[in-house]
PDB file of C-alpha atoms in Angstrom:
ATOM      1  CA  UNK A   1     153.972 121.276  18.516  1.00  0.00           C
ATOM      2  CA  UNK A   2     155.353 123.359  15.110  1.00  0.00           C
ATOM      3  CA  UNK A   3     156.641 121.896  11.744  1.00  0.00           C
ATOM      4  CA  UNK A   4     157.581 124.092   8.720  1.00  0.00           C
ATOM      5  CA  UNK A   5     157.900 123.054   5.021  1.00  0.00           C
ATOM      6  CA  UNK A   6     160.252 124.412   2.692  1.00  0.00           C
ATOM      7  CA  UNK A   7     158.507 127.012  -0.178  1.00  0.00           C
ATOM      8  CA  UNK A   8     160.146 124.277  -3.006  1.00  0.00           C
ATOM      9  CA  UNK A   9     158.269 121.520  -1.331  1.00  0.00           C
ATOM     10  CA  UNK A  10     155.102 122.893  -0.993  1.00  0.00           C
ATOM     11  CA  UNK A  11     154.992 124.400  -4.170  1.00  0.00           C
ATOM     12  CA  UNK A  12     155.622 120.807  -5.806  1.00  0.00           C
ATOM     13  CA  UNK A  13     153.165 119.233  -4.220  1.00  0.00           C
ATOM     14  CA  UNK A  14     150.773 122.104  -5.242  1.00  0.00           C
ATOM     15  CA  UNK A  15     151.464 121.575  -9.075  1.00  0.00           C
ATOM     16  CA  UNK A  16     151.355 117.676  -8.696  1.00  0.00           C
ATOM     17  CA  UNK A  17     148.018 118.884  -7.106  1.00  0.00           C
ATOM     18  CA  UNK A  18     146.806 120.838  -9.914  1.00  0.00           C
ATOM     19  CA  UNK A  19     147.574 118.007 -12.564  1.00  0.00           C
ATOM     20  CA  UNK A  20     146.168 115.527 -10.058  1.00  0.00           C
ATOM     21  CA  UNK A  21     142.467 117.489  -9.927  1.00  0.00           C
ATOM     22  CA  UNK A  22     142.993 118.238 -13.993  1.00  0.00           C
ATOM     23  CA  UNK A  23     142.997 114.563 -14.092  1.00  0.00           C
ATOM     24  CA  UNK A  24     146.574 114.106 -15.985  1.00  0.00           C
ATOM     25  CA  UNK A  25     149.080 113.570 -12.795  1.00  0.00           C
ATOM     26  CA  UNK A  26     148.339 109.486 -11.813  1.00  0.00           C
ATOM     27  CA  UNK A  27     151.613 108.376 -13.392  1.00  0.00           C
ATOM     28  CA  UNK A  28     153.871 111.198 -12.507  1.00  0.00           C
ATOM     29  CA  UNK A  29     151.989 111.379  -8.875  1.00  0.00           C
ATOM     30  CA  UNK A  30     152.923 107.524  -8.468  1.00  0.00           C
ATOM     31  CA  UNK A  31     156.222 107.800  -9.333  1.00  0.00           C
ATOM     32  CA  UNK A  32     157.475 110.442  -7.799  1.00  0.00           C
ATOM     33  CA  UNK A  33     160.562 110.554  -5.607  1.00  0.00           C
ATOM     34  CA  UNK A  34     159.801 112.862  -3.291  1.00  0.00           C
ATOM     35  CA  UNK A  35     156.333 111.696  -2.407  1.00  0.00           C
ATOM     36  CA  UNK A  36     157.405 108.404  -2.125  1.00  0.00           C
ATOM     37  CA  UNK A  37     160.245 108.430  -0.411  1.00  0.00           C
ATOM     38  CA  UNK A  38     159.565 111.518   1.684  1.00  0.00           C
ATOM     39  CA  UNK A  39     158.606 110.337   5.555  1.00  0.00           C
ATOM     40  CA  UNK A  40     155.677 113.198   5.089  1.00  0.00           C
ATOM     41  CA  UNK A  41     152.235 111.922   4.966  1.00  0.00           C
ATOM     42  CA  UNK A  42     150.383 113.504   1.863  1.00  0.00           C
ATOM     43  CA  UNK A  43     146.930 113.887   0.884  1.00  0.00           C
ATOM     44  CA  UNK A  44     144.857 115.818  -2.120  1.00  0.00           C
ATOM     45  CA  UNK A  45     141.026 116.588  -2.112  1.00  0.00           C
ATOM     46  CA  UNK A  46     138.871 118.077  -4.616  1.00  0.00           C
ATOM     47  CA  UNK A  47     136.563 120.777  -3.515  1.00  0.00           C
ATOM     48  CA  UNK A  48     134.096 118.128  -1.579  1.00  0.00           C
ATOM     49  CA  UNK A  49     137.084 116.972   0.386  1.00  0.00           C
ATOM     50  CA  UNK A  50     137.307 113.625  -1.721  1.00  0.00           C
ATOM     51  CA  UNK A  51     140.346 112.162  -1.766  1.00  0.00           C
ATOM     52  CA  UNK A  52     141.952 112.274  -5.074  1.00  0.00           C
ATOM     53  CA  UNK A  53     145.109 111.232  -4.381  1.00  0.00           C
ATOM     54  CA  UNK A  54     147.820 110.216  -1.879  1.00  0.00           C
ATOM     55  CA  UNK A  55     151.269 108.702  -1.219  1.00  0.00           C
ATOM     56  CA  UNK A  56     151.902 105.564   0.598  1.00  0.00           C
ATOM     57  CA  UNK A  57     152.718 106.633   3.930  1.00  0.00           C
ATOM     58  CA  UNK A  58     149.087 108.099   4.039  1.00  0.00           C
ATOM     59  CA  UNK A  59     147.401 104.914   2.592  1.00  0.00           C
ATOM     60  CA  UNK A  60     149.195 103.011   5.372  1.00  0.00           C
ATOM     61  CA  UNK A  61     147.519 105.368   8.372  1.00  0.00           C
ATOM     62  CA  UNK A  62     144.584 104.315   6.710  1.00  0.00           C
ATOM     63  CA  UNK A  63     144.983 100.705   6.743  1.00  0.00           C
ATOM     64  CA  UNK A  64     144.765 100.611   2.757  1.00  0.00           C
ATOM     65  CA  UNK A  65     147.000  98.502   1.007  1.00  0.00           C
ATOM     66  CA  UNK A  66     147.619 100.938  -1.898  1.00  0.00           C
ATOM     67  CA  UNK A  67     146.990 104.716  -2.088  1.00  0.00           C
ATOM     68  CA  UNK A  68     144.676 104.055  -5.484  1.00  0.00           C
ATOM     69  CA  UNK A  69     142.187 102.349  -3.045  1.00  0.00           C
ATOM     70  CA  UNK A  70     141.486 105.626  -1.189  1.00  0.00           C
ATOM     71  CA  UNK A  71     140.889 107.499  -4.689  1.00  0.00           C
ATOM     72  CA  UNK A  72     137.350 108.677  -4.747  1.00  0.00           C
ATOM     73  CA  UNK A  73     136.409 108.303  -0.703  1.00  0.00           C
ATOM     74  CA  UNK A  74     135.911 110.814   1.777  1.00  0.00           C
ATOM     75  CA  UNK A  75     136.978 110.169   5.305  1.00  0.00           C
ATOM     76  CA  UNK A  76     133.760 109.269   6.487  1.00  0.00           C
ATOM     77  CA  UNK A  77     134.591 105.779   4.740  1.00  0.00           C
ATOM     78  CA  UNK A  78     137.179 105.044   6.817  1.00  0.00           C
ATOM     79  CA  UNK A  79     137.455 107.481  10.031  1.00  0.00           C
ATOM     80  CA  UNK A  80     135.237 107.782  13.124  1.00  0.00           C
ATOM     81  CA  UNK A  81     132.515 110.820  12.117  1.00  0.00           C
ATOM     82  CA  UNK A  82     133.778 113.090  14.618  1.00  0.00           C
ATOM     83  CA  UNK A  83     137.444 113.190  13.352  1.00  0.00           C
ATOM     84  CA  UNK A  84     136.011 113.276   9.964  1.00  0.00           C
ATOM     85  CA  UNK A  85     133.588 115.988  10.674  1.00  0.00           C
ATOM     86  CA  UNK A  86     137.225 118.151  11.793  1.00  0.00           C
ATOM     87  CA  UNK A  87     138.995 117.311   8.912  1.00  0.00           C
ATOM     88  CA  UNK A  88     135.932 118.749   6.866  1.00  0.00           C
ATOM     89  CA  UNK A  89     136.055 122.122   8.706  1.00  0.00           C
ATOM     90  CA  UNK A  90     139.249 122.426   7.980  1.00  0.00           C
ATOM     91  CA  UNK A  91     139.007 121.427   4.327  1.00  0.00           C
ATOM     92  CA  UNK A  92     136.415 124.263   4.530  1.00  0.00           C
ATOM     93  CA  UNK A  93     138.293 126.601   6.180  1.00  0.00           C
ATOM     94  CA  UNK A  94     141.061 126.666   3.649  1.00  0.00           C
ATOM     95  CA  UNK A  95     138.827 126.695   1.032  1.00  0.00           C
ATOM     96  CA  UNK A  96     136.098 129.765   1.829  1.00  0.00           C
ATOM     97  CA  UNK A  97     138.874 131.502   2.846  1.00  0.00           C
ATOM     98  CA  UNK A  98     141.348 130.679   0.207  1.00  0.00           C
ATOM     99  CA  UNK A  99     144.751 130.646   3.047  1.00  0.00           C
ATOM    100  CA  UNK A 100     146.455 127.846   3.785  1.00  0.00           C
ATOM    101  CA  UNK A 101     145.903 126.284   7.854  1.00  0.00           C
ATOM    102  CA  UNK A 102     149.107 125.451   9.577  1.00  0.00           C
ATOM    103  CA  UNK A 103     149.868 122.876  12.036  1.00  0.00           C
ATOM    104  CA  UNK A 104     146.146 121.865  13.010  1.00  0.00           C
ATOM    105  CA  UNK A 105     145.896 119.005  15.187  1.00  0.00           C
ATOM    106  CA  UNK A 106     144.191 116.158  13.830  1.00  0.00           C
ATOM    107  CA  UNK A 107     143.340 113.006  15.522  1.00  0.00           C
ATOM    108  CA  UNK A 108     142.443 109.839  13.704  1.00  0.00           C
ATOM    109  CA  UNK A 109     140.852 106.926  14.836  1.00  0.00           C
ATOM    110  CA  UNK A 110     140.456 103.704  12.609  1.00  0.00           C
ATOM    111  CA  UNK A 111     139.620 100.137  13.349  1.00  0.00           C
ATOM    112  CA  UNK A 112     143.477  99.793  12.617  1.00  0.00           C
ATOM    113  CA  UNK A 113     144.544 101.897  15.142  1.00  0.00           C
ATOM    114  CA  UNK A 114     144.599 105.641  16.939  1.00  0.00           C
ATOM    115  CA  UNK A 115     147.276 108.171  16.557  1.00  0.00           C
ATOM    116  CA  UNK A 116     147.379 111.509  16.101  1.00  0.00           C
ATOM    117  CA  UNK A 117     148.562 114.035  12.819  1.00  0.00           C
ATOM    118  CA  UNK A 118     149.907 117.580  12.883  1.00  0.00           C
ATOM    119  CA  UNK A 119     148.053 118.680   9.603  1.00  0.00           C
ATOM    120  CA  UNK A 120     149.039 121.672   7.188  1.00  0.00           C
ATOM    121  CA  UNK A 121     146.208 122.477   4.633  1.00  0.00           C
ATOM    122  CA  UNK A 122     146.758 124.563   1.476  1.00  0.00           C
ATOM    123  CA  UNK A 123     144.434 125.586  -1.041  1.00  0.00           C
ATOM    124  CA  UNK A 124     144.997 124.257  -4.823  1.00  0.00           C
ATOM    125  CA  UNK A 125     144.563 126.399  -7.870  1.00  0.00           C
ATOM    126  CA  UNK A 126     144.265 125.801 -11.623  1.00  0.00           C
ATOM    127  CA  UNK A 127     146.107 127.671 -13.972  1.00  0.00           C
ATOM    128  CA  UNK A 128     143.043 130.445 -14.484  1.00  0.00           C
ATOM    129  CA  UNK A 129     143.545 130.533 -10.848  1.00  0.00           C
ATOM    130  CA  UNK A 130     140.303 129.210  -9.836  1.00  0.00           C
ATOM    131  CA  UNK A 131     140.272 126.903  -6.375  1.00  0.00           C
ATOM    132  CA  UNK A 132     140.517 123.482  -7.287  1.00  0.00           C
ATOM    133  CA  UNK A 133     140.922 121.898  -3.963  1.00  0.00           C
ATOM    134  CA  UNK A 134     143.450 121.362  -0.942  1.00  0.00           C
ATOM    135  CA  UNK A 135     146.444 119.618  -0.403  1.00  0.00           C
ATOM    136  CA  UNK A 136     147.057 118.373   3.005  1.00  0.00           C
ATOM    137  CA  UNK A 137     150.521 117.144   4.601  1.00  0.00           C
ATOM    138  CA  UNK A 138     151.112 115.873   7.945  1.00  0.00           C
ATOM    139  CA  UNK A 139     153.625 114.311  10.516  1.00  0.00           C
ATOM    140  CA  UNK A 140     152.536 112.018  12.948  1.00  0.00           C
ATOM    141  CA  UNK A 141     153.161 113.279  16.228  1.00  0.00           C
ATOM    142  CA  UNK A 142     151.579 110.609  18.193  1.00  0.00           C
ATOM    143  CA  UNK A 143     154.485 109.902  20.573  1.00  0.00           C
ATOM    144  CA  UNK A 144     154.874 113.687  21.231  1.00  0.00           C
ATOM    145  CA  UNK A 145     151.348 113.832  22.260  1.00  0.00           C
ATOM    146  CA  UNK A 146     151.510 110.658  24.179  1.00  0.00           C
ATOM    147  CA  UNK A 147     154.381 112.518  26.464  1.00  0.00           C
ATOM    148  CA  UNK A 148     152.906 115.451  26.458  1.00  0.00           C
ATOM    149  CA  UNK A 149     149.325 114.404  27.801  1.00  0.00           C
ATOM    150  CA  UNK A 150     151.679 112.236  30.190  1.00  0.00           C
ATOM    151  CA  UNK A 151     153.501 114.820  31.955  1.00  0.00           C
ATOM    152  CA  UNK A 152     150.472 117.007  32.737  1.00  0.00           C
ATOM    153  CA  UNK A 153     149.759 114.145  35.145  1.00  0.00           C
ATOM    154  CA  UNK A 154     152.779 114.520  36.562  1.00  0.00           C
ATOM    155  CA  UNK A 155     154.497 117.127  39.162  1.00  0.00           C
ATOM    156  CA  UNK A 156     157.738 118.459  39.414  1.00  0.00           C
ATOM    157  CA  UNK A 157     158.179 116.210  42.633  1.00  0.00           C
ATOM    158  CA  UNK A 158     157.139 112.941  40.289  1.00  0.00           C
ATOM    159  CA  UNK A 159     159.800 114.391  37.813  1.00  0.00           C
ATOM    160  CA  UNK A 160     162.597 114.295  40.285  1.00  0.00           C
ATOM    161  CA  UNK A 161     162.007 110.815  41.134  1.00  0.00           C
ATOM    162  CA  UNK A 162     162.054 109.748  37.959  1.00  0.00           C
ATOM    163  CA  UNK A 163     165.401 111.361  37.287  1.00  0.00           C
ATOM    164  CA  UNK A 164     166.658 110.064  40.550  1.00  0.00           C
ATOM    165  CA  UNK A 165     166.578 106.824  39.071  1.00  0.00           C
ATOM    166  CA  UNK A 166     170.293 105.906  37.674  1.00  0.00           C
ATOM    167  CA  UNK A 167     169.079 102.952  35.267  1.00  0.00           C
ATOM    168  CA  UNK A 168     166.621 105.437  34.086  1.00  0.00           C
ATOM    169  CA  UNK A 169     167.469 107.184  30.558  1.00  0.00           C
ATOM    170  CA  UNK A 170     165.276 109.814  28.322  1.00  0.00           C
ATOM    171  CA  UNK A 171     164.697 106.608  25.985  1.00  0.00           C
ATOM    172  CA  UNK A 172     162.758 104.825  28.280  1.00  0.00           C
ATOM    173  CA  UNK A 173     161.073 107.908  30.154  1.00  0.00           C
ATOM    174  CA  UNK A 174     157.726 107.234  28.272  1.00  0.00           C
ATOM    175  CA  UNK A 175     157.901 103.433  28.879  1.00  0.00           C
ATOM    176  CA  UNK A 176     158.532 103.969  32.188  1.00  0.00           C
ATOM    177  CA  UNK A 177     155.012 106.264  32.333  1.00  0.00           C
ATOM    178  CA  UNK A 178     153.410 104.046  30.875  1.00  0.00           C
ATOM    179  CA  UNK A 179     154.499 101.235  33.466  1.00  0.00           C
ATOM    180  CA  UNK A 180     153.523 104.109  37.001  1.00  0.00           C
ATOM    181  CA  UNK A 181     150.094 104.494  34.688  1.00  0.00           C
ATOM    182  CA  UNK A 182     149.478 100.381  34.716  1.00  0.00           C
ATOM    183  CA  UNK A 183     150.039 100.088  38.390  1.00  0.00           C
ATOM    184  CA  UNK A 184     147.624 103.120  39.350  1.00  0.00           C
ATOM    185  CA  UNK A 185     145.009 101.164  36.676  1.00  0.00           C
ATOM    186  CA  UNK A 186     145.749  98.181  38.922  1.00  0.00           C
ATOM    187  CA  UNK A 187     144.749  99.365  42.251  1.00  0.00           C
ATOM    188  CA  UNK A 188     141.757  98.482  43.629  1.00  0.00           C
ATOM    189  CA  UNK A 189     141.012  95.944  40.476  1.00  0.00           C
ATOM    190  CA  UNK A 190     143.077  93.071  42.260  1.00  0.00           C
ATOM    191  CA  UNK A 191     142.445  90.691  45.045  1.00  0.00           C
ATOM    192  CA  UNK A 192     143.554  91.264  48.630  1.00  0.00           C
ATOM    193  CA  UNK A 193     147.560  90.893  47.468  1.00  0.00           C
ATOM    194  CA  UNK A 194     149.347  91.866  44.654  1.00  0.00           C
ATOM    195  CA  UNK A 195     152.672  89.152  43.405  1.00  0.00           C
ATOM    196  CA  UNK A 196     155.613  90.520  42.138  1.00  0.00           C
ATOM    197  CA  UNK A 197     158.201  88.321  40.332  1.00  0.00           C
ATOM    198  CA  UNK A 198     161.574  90.352  40.378  1.00  0.00           C
ATOM    199  CA  UNK A 199     164.874  88.541  39.816  1.00  0.00           C
ATOM    200  CA  UNK A 200     163.234  84.887  40.880  1.00  0.00           C
ATOM    201  CA  UNK A 201     161.519  85.685  43.920  1.00  0.00           C
ATOM    202  CA  UNK A 202     158.131  86.572  44.912  1.00  0.00           C
ATOM    203  CA  UNK A 203     157.077  90.023  46.591  1.00  0.00           C
ATOM    204  CA  UNK A 204     153.851  90.355  48.228  1.00  0.00           C
ATOM    205  CA  UNK A 205     152.342  93.449  48.219  1.00  0.00           C
ATOM    206  CA  UNK A 206     148.849  94.941  49.853  1.00  0.00           C
ATOM    207  CA  UNK A 207     147.193  97.115  47.854  1.00  0.00           C
ATOM    208  CA  UNK A 208     147.646  99.635  51.006  1.00  0.00           C
ATOM    209  CA  UNK A 209     151.784  99.375  50.510  1.00  0.00           C
ATOM    210  CA  UNK A 210     150.974  99.247  45.898  1.00  0.00           C
ATOM    211  CA  UNK A 211     148.818 102.619  46.582  1.00  0.00           C
ATOM    212  CA  UNK A 212     152.083 104.163  48.440  1.00  0.00           C
ATOM    213  CA  UNK A 213     154.094 103.627  45.858  1.00  0.00           C
ATOM    214  CA  UNK A 214     151.667 105.017  43.478  1.00  0.00           C
ATOM    215  CA  UNK A 215     151.830 108.194  45.018  1.00  0.00           C
ATOM    216  CA  UNK A 216     155.334 108.232  45.618  1.00  0.00           C
ATOM    217  CA  UNK A 217     155.787 107.829  42.223  1.00  0.00           C
ATOM    218  CA  UNK A 218     153.392 110.795  41.684  1.00  0.00           C
ATOM    219  CA  UNK A 219     155.674 112.624  43.877  1.00  0.00           C
ATOM    220  CA  UNK A 220     153.536 112.499  46.996  1.00  0.00           C
ATOM    221  CA  UNK A 221     155.186 113.057  50.444  1.00  0.00           C
ATOM    222  CA  UNK A 222     154.518 110.524  53.576  1.00  0.00           C
ATOM    223  CA  UNK A 223     152.190 113.359  55.042  1.00  0.00           C
ATOM    224  CA  UNK A 224     150.143 114.070  51.971  1.00  0.00           C
ATOM    225  CA  UNK A 225     150.029 110.082  51.271  1.00  0.00           C
ATOM    226  CA  UNK A 226     148.142 109.872  54.399  1.00  0.00           C
ATOM    227  CA  UNK A 227     145.749 112.676  54.126  1.00  0.00           C
ATOM    228  CA  UNK A 228     145.168 110.964  50.477  1.00  0.00           C
ATOM    229  CA  UNK A 229     144.624 107.671  51.780  1.00  0.00           C
ATOM    230  CA  UNK A 230     142.486 108.625  55.525  1.00  0.00           C
ATOM    231  CA  UNK A 231     145.825 107.402  57.418  1.00  0.00           C
ATOM    232  CA  UNK A 232     148.178 108.753  59.517  1.00  0.00           C
ATOM    233  CA  UNK A 233     151.297 109.704  58.675  1.00  0.00           C
ATOM    234  CA  UNK A 234     152.704 106.735  61.466  1.00  0.00           C
ATOM    235  CA  UNK A 235     150.763 104.371  59.579  1.00  0.00           C
ATOM    236  CA  UNK A 236     152.175 105.342  56.402  1.00  0.00           C
ATOM    237  CA  UNK A 237     155.485 104.804  57.701  1.00  0.00           C
ATOM    238  CA  UNK A 238     154.792 101.607  58.539  1.00  0.00           C
ATOM    239  CA  UNK A 239     153.575 100.420  55.534  1.00  0.00           C
ATOM    240  CA  UNK A 240     156.769 101.808  54.055  1.00  0.00           C
ATOM    241  CA  UNK A 241     159.171  99.493  56.476  1.00  0.00           C
ATOM    242  CA  UNK A 242     157.302  96.444  55.055  1.00  0.00           C
ATOM    243  CA  UNK A 243     157.990  97.693  51.688  1.00  0.00           C
ATOM    244  CA  UNK A 244     161.765  98.592  51.809  1.00  0.00           C
ATOM    245  CA  UNK A 245     161.887  94.986  53.773  1.00  0.00           C
ATOM    246  CA  UNK A 246     159.727  92.824  51.469  1.00  0.00           C
ATOM    247  CA  UNK A 247     162.215  94.497  48.501  1.00  0.00           C
ATOM    248  CA  UNK A 248     165.389  94.398  50.780  1.00  0.00           C
ATOM    249  CA  UNK A 249     165.966  97.998  49.709  1.00  0.00           C
ATOM    250  CA  UNK A 250     167.179 100.984  51.969  1.00  0.00           C
ATOM    251  CA  UNK A 251     166.087 103.621  50.480  1.00  0.00           C
ATOM    252  CA  UNK A 252     162.611 104.577  48.011  1.00  0.00           C
ATOM    253  CA  UNK A 253     164.845 105.855  44.827  1.00  0.00           C
ATOM    254  CA  UNK A 254     165.832 101.798  44.405  1.00  0.00           C
ATOM    255  CA  UNK A 255     162.227 100.825  45.221  1.00  0.00           C
ATOM    256  CA  UNK A 256     161.468 103.199  42.276  1.00  0.00           C
ATOM    257  CA  UNK A 257     164.189 102.023  40.063  1.00  0.00           C
ATOM    258  CA  UNK A 258     162.873  98.384  40.419  1.00  0.00           C
ATOM    259  CA  UNK A 259     159.188  99.746  39.997  1.00  0.00           C
ATOM    260  CA  UNK A 260     159.806 101.209  36.796  1.00  0.00           C
ATOM    261  CA  UNK A 261     162.363  98.950  35.648  1.00  0.00           C
ATOM    262  CA  UNK A 262     161.606  95.299  33.006  1.00  0.00           C
ATOM    263  CA  UNK A 263     162.749  93.351  35.575  1.00  0.00           C
ATOM    264  CA  UNK A 264     159.467  92.224  36.909  1.00  0.00           C
ATOM    265  CA  UNK A 265     156.053  91.296  36.180  1.00  0.00           C
ATOM    266  CA  UNK A 266     152.699  90.766  38.302  1.00  0.00           C
TER     267      UNK A 266
END
């Protein structure tokens, strides 16, 4: 994933950073409309990677009530060490080579939640051309990363299964993958049977039948399902006869639609 920023935006943020690190821009920073109304996450650090200023989006992401509460603090004070180590390394790369570092993926783990940022960092210079610190501009790409990681788990046959569902739109594709993951996680963790509540009636499935459904969602054929479960194809077909009967469905696509919908619960 790649995000570009206009030169004018970067220039303005760098100018604010130069004033901020000179100790004369606090008022300007917190009354700057571009910063306060931007959807970007913006922060400035000194040569020691200490935060000297940020916008509300940054403080919100880090769990602070106001940007001022983060001034003078380091990443280690509100993020996990492994994450803070990465941020510090990226800061040092910018300062050591006096060159911007564009589109770095920076995971964030705090007590308020986990998310992923795509961050670009730029060196800040004084009017005398001396390095003063780092400007960071980030965007939250958590949803993009979730879909990217989820799509790595599925293959073309599974995508065909998902696309075949009439009521499944791109809008709820990620929600459907979550449902799929939920099914997989529940296999083997429950007792002898699974009870679905669907349209006011109970549908009882065995763990083996649920495995057949989960493997269908992953795009596995009857033959491949049989190999993976160490059963005969005839046994798998028998399970599917029972599954279709319980759901009162004639085809597997309809069962996929039900499983991926929000019309049922355990």
